[in-house]
PDB file of C-alpha atoms in Angstrom:
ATOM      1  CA  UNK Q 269      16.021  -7.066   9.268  1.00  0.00           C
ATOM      2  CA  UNK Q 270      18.558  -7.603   6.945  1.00  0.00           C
ATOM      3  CA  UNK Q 271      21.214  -9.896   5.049  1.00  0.00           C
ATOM      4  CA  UNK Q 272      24.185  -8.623   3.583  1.00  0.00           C
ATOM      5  CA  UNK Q 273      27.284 -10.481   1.847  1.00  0.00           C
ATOM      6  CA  UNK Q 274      29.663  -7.673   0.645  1.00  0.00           C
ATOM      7  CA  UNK Q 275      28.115  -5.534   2.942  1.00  0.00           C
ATOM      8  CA  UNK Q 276      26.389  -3.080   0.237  1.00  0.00           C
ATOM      9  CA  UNK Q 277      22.774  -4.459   1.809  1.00  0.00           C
ATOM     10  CA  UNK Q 278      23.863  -3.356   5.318  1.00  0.00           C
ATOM     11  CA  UNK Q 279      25.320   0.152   3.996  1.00  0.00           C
ATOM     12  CA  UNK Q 280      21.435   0.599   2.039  1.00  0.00           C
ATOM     13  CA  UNK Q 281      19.673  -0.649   4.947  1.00  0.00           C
ATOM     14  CA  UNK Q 282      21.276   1.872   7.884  1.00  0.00           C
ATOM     15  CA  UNK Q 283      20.594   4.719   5.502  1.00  0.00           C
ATOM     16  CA  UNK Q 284      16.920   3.832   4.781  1.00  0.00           C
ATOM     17  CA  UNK Q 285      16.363   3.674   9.009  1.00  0.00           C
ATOM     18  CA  UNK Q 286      18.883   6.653   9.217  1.00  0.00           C
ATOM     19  CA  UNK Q 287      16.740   8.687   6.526  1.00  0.00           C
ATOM     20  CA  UNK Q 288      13.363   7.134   8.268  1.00  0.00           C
ATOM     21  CA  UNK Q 289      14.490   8.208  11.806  1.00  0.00           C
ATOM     22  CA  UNK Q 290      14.980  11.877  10.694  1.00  0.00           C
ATOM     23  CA  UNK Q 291      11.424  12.128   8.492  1.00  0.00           C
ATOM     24  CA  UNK Q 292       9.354  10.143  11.418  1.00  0.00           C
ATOM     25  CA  UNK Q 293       8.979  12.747  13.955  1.00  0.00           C
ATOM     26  CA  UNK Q 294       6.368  11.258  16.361  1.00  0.00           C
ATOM     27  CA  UNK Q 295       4.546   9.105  14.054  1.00  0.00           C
ATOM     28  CA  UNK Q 296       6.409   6.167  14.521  1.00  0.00           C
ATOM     29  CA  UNK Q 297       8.997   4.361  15.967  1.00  0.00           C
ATOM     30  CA  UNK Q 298      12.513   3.270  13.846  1.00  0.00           C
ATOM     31  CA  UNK Q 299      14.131   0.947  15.568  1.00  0.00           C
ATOM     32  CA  UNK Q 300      17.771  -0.220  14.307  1.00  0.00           C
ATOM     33  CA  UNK Q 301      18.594  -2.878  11.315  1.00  0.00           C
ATOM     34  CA  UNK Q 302      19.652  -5.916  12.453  1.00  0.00           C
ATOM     35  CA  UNK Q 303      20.961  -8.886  10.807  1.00  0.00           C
ATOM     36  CA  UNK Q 304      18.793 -11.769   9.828  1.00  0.00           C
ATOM     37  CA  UNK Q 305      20.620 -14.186  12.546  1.00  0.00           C
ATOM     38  CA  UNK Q 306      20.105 -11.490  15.015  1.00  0.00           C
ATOM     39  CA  UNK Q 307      16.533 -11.631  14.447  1.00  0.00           C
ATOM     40  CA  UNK Q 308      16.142 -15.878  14.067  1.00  0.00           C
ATOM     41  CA  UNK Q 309      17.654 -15.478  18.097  1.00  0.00           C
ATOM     42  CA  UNK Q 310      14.290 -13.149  18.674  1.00  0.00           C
ATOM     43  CA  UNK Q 311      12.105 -14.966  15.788  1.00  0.00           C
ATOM     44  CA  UNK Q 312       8.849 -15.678  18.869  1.00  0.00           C
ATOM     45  CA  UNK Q 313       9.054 -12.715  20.064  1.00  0.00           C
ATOM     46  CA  UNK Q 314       9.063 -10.431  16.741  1.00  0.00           C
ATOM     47  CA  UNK Q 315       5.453 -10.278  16.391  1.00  0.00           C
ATOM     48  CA  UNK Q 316       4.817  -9.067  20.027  1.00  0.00           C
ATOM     49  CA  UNK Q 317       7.820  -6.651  19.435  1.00  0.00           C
ATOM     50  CA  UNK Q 318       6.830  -5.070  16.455  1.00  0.00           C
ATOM     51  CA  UNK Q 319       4.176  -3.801  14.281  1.00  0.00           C
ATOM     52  CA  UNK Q 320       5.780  -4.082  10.987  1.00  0.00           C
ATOM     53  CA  UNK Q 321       8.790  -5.664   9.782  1.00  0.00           C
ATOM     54  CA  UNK Q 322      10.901  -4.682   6.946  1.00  0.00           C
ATOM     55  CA  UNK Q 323      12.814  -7.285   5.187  1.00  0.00           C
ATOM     56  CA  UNK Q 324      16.150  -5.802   2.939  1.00  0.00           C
ATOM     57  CA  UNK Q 325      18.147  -8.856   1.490  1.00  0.00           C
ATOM     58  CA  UNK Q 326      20.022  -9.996  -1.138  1.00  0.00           C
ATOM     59  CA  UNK Q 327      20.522 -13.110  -2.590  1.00  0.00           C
ATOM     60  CA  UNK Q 328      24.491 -14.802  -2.688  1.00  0.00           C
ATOM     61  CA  UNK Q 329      25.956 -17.236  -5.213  1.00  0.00           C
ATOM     62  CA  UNK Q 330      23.123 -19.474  -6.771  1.00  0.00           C
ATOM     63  CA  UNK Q 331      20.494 -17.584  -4.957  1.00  0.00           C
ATOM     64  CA  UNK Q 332      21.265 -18.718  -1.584  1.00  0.00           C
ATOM     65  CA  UNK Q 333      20.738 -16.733   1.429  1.00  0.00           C
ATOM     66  CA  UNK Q 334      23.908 -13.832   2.537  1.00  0.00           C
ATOM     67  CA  UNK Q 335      25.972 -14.342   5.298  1.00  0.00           C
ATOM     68  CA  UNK Q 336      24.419 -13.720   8.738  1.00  0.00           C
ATOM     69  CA  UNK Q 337      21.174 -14.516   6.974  1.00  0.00           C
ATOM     70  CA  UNK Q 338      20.724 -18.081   6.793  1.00  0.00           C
ATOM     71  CA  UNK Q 339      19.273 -18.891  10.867  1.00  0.00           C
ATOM     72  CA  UNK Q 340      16.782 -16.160   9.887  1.00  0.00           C
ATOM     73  CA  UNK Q 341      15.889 -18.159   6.872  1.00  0.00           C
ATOM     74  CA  UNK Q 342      15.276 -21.443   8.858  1.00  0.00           C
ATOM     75  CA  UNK Q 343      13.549 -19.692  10.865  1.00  0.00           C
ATOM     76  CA  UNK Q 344      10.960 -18.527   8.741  1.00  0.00           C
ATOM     77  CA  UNK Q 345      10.821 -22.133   7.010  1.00  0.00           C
ATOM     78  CA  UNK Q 346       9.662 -24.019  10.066  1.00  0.00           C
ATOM     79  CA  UNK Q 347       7.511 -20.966  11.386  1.00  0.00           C
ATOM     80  CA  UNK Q 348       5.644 -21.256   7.523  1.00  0.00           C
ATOM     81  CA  UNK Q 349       5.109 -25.067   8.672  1.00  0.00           C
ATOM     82  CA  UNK Q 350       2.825 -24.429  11.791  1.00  0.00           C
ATOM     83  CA  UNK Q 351      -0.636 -25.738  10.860  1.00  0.00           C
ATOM     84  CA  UNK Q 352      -2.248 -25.283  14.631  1.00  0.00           C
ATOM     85  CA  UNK Q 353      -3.166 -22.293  16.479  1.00  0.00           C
ATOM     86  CA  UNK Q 354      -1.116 -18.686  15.829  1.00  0.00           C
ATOM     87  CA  UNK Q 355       0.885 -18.459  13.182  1.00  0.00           C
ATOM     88  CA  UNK Q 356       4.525 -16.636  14.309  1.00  0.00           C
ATOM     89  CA  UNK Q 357       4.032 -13.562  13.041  1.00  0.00           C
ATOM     90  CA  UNK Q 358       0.080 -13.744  12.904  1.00  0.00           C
ATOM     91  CA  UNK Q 359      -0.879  -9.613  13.497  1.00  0.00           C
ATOM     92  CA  UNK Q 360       2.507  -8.490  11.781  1.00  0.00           C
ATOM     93  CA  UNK Q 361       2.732  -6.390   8.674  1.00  0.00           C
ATOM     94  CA  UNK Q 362       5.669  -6.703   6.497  1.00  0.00           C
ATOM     95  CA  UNK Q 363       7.508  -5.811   2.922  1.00  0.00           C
ATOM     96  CA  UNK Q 364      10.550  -6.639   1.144  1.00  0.00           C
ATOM     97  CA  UNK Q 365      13.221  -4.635  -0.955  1.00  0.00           C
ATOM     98  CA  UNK Q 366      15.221  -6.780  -2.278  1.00  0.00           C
ATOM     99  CA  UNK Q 367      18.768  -6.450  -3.991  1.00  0.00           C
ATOM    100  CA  UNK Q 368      20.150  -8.542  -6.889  1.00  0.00           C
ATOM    101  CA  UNK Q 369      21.785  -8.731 -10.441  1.00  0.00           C
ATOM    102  CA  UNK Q 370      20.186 -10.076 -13.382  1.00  0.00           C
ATOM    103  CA  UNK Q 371      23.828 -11.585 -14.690  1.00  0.00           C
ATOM    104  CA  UNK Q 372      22.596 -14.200 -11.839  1.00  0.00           C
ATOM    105  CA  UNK Q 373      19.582 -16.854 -13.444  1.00  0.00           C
ATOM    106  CA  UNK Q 374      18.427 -17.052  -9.867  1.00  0.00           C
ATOM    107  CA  UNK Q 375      17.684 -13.092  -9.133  1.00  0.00           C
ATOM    108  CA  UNK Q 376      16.306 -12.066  -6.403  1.00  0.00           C
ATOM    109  CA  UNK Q 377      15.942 -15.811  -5.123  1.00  0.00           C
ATOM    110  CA  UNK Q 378      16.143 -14.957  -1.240  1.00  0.00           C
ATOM    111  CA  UNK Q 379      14.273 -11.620  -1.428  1.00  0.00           C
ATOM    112  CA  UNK Q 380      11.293 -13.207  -3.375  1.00  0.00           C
ATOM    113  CA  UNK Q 381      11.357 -16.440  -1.053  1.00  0.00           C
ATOM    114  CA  UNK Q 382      11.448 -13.994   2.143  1.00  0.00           C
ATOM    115  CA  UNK Q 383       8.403 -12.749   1.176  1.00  0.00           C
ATOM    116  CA  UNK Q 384       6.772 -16.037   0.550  1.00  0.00           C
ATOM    117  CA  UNK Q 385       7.958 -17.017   3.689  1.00  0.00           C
ATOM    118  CA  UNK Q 386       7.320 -14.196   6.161  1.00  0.00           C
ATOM    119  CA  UNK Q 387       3.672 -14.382   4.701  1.00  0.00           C
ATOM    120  CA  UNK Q 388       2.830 -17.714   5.177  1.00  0.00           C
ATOM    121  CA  UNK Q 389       4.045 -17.626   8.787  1.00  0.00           C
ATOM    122  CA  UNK Q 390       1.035 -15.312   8.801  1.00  0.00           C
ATOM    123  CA  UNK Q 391       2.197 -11.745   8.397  1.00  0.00           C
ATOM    124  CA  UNK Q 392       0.602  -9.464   6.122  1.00  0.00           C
ATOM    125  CA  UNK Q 393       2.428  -7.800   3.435  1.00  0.00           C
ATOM    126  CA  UNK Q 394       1.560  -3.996   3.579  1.00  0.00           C
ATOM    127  CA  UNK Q 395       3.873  -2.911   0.653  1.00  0.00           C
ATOM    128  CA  UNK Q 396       4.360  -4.751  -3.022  1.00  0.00           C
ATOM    129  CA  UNK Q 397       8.206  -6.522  -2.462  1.00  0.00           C
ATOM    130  CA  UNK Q 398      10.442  -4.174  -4.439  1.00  0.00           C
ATOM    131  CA  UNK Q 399      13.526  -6.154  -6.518  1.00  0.00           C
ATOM    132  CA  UNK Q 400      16.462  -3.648  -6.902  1.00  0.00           C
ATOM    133  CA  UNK Q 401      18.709  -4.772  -9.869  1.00  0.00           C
ATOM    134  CA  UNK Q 402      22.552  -3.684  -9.260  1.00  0.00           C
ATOM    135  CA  UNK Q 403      23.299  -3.937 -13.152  1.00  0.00           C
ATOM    136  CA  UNK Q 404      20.582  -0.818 -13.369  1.00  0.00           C
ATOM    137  CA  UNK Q 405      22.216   1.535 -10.669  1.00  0.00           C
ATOM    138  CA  UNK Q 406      21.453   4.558 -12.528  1.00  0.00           C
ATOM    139  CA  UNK Q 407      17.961   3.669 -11.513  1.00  0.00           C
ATOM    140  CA  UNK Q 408      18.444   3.090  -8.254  1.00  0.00           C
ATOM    141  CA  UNK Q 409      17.560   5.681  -6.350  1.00  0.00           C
ATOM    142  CA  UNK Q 410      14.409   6.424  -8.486  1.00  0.00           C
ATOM    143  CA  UNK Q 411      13.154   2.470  -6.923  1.00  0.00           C
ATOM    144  CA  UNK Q 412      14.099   2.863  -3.428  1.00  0.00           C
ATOM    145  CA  UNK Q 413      11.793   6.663  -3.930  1.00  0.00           C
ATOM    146  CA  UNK Q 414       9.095   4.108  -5.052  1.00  0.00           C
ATOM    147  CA  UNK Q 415       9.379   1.422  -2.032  1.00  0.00           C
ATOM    148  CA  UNK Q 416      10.417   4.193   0.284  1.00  0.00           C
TER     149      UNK Q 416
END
């Protein structure tokens, strides 16, 4: 799942499931990125659809969600509220890469509150969140090795 303003997210993201798709063999199943408002539209029926869920987002302006991201968001703030019986995503596993630039005081806001989020609507987080910082591109690939 993913949210993307300039598109640079969305460009990261299909490599990643591209790359994933050609190194899985049989293991495992890759299914296709979709936007974070694609995903709010199947938000009950995530957990029964998948077994993990990775999260790739950046954060826009003064940290606020990127476009087609924002349903997902709200989303994941009421699921976090449900104090009674399953959580939403109760069974999931989940982890976030997150991109960003420190010139911004709110880095990595959406990224780090996705996690916080997608956790407390009971998923468990199988993979430390990873914050990728754009004004460090020469060390870009050498993170995404490390999350990836």
């Amino acid at each position: 799942i993913y949210g993307s303003e300039t598109g640079n997210t969305r460009r990261k993201t299909k490599k990643l499931v591209k790359d994933w798709q050609e190194r899985s063999g049989r293991k495992f199943t890759v299914d296709s990125p979709i936007s974070g408002d694609e995903a709010s539209e199947r938000f009950d029926s995530l957990s029964q659809d998948y077994d993990v869920l990775i999260l790739i987002t950046s954060s826009f302006g003064d940290g606020d969600p990127p476009e087609g991201y924002h349903k997902f968001l709200a989303a994941l703030y009421l699921g976090s509220k449900i104090t009674e019986g399953d959580k939403p995503f109760q069974g999931l596993q989940h982890s976030v890469l997150g991109f960003g630039s420190t010139m911004y005081e709110t880095f990595q806001n959406c990224p780090r509150l996705t996690d916080q989020l997608v956790e407390a609507c009971g998923s468990r987080r199988f993979l430390k969140r990873t914050e990728i910082d754009e004004m460090m591109e020469e060390h870009e690939d050498e993170n995404l090795k490390k999350w990836d």
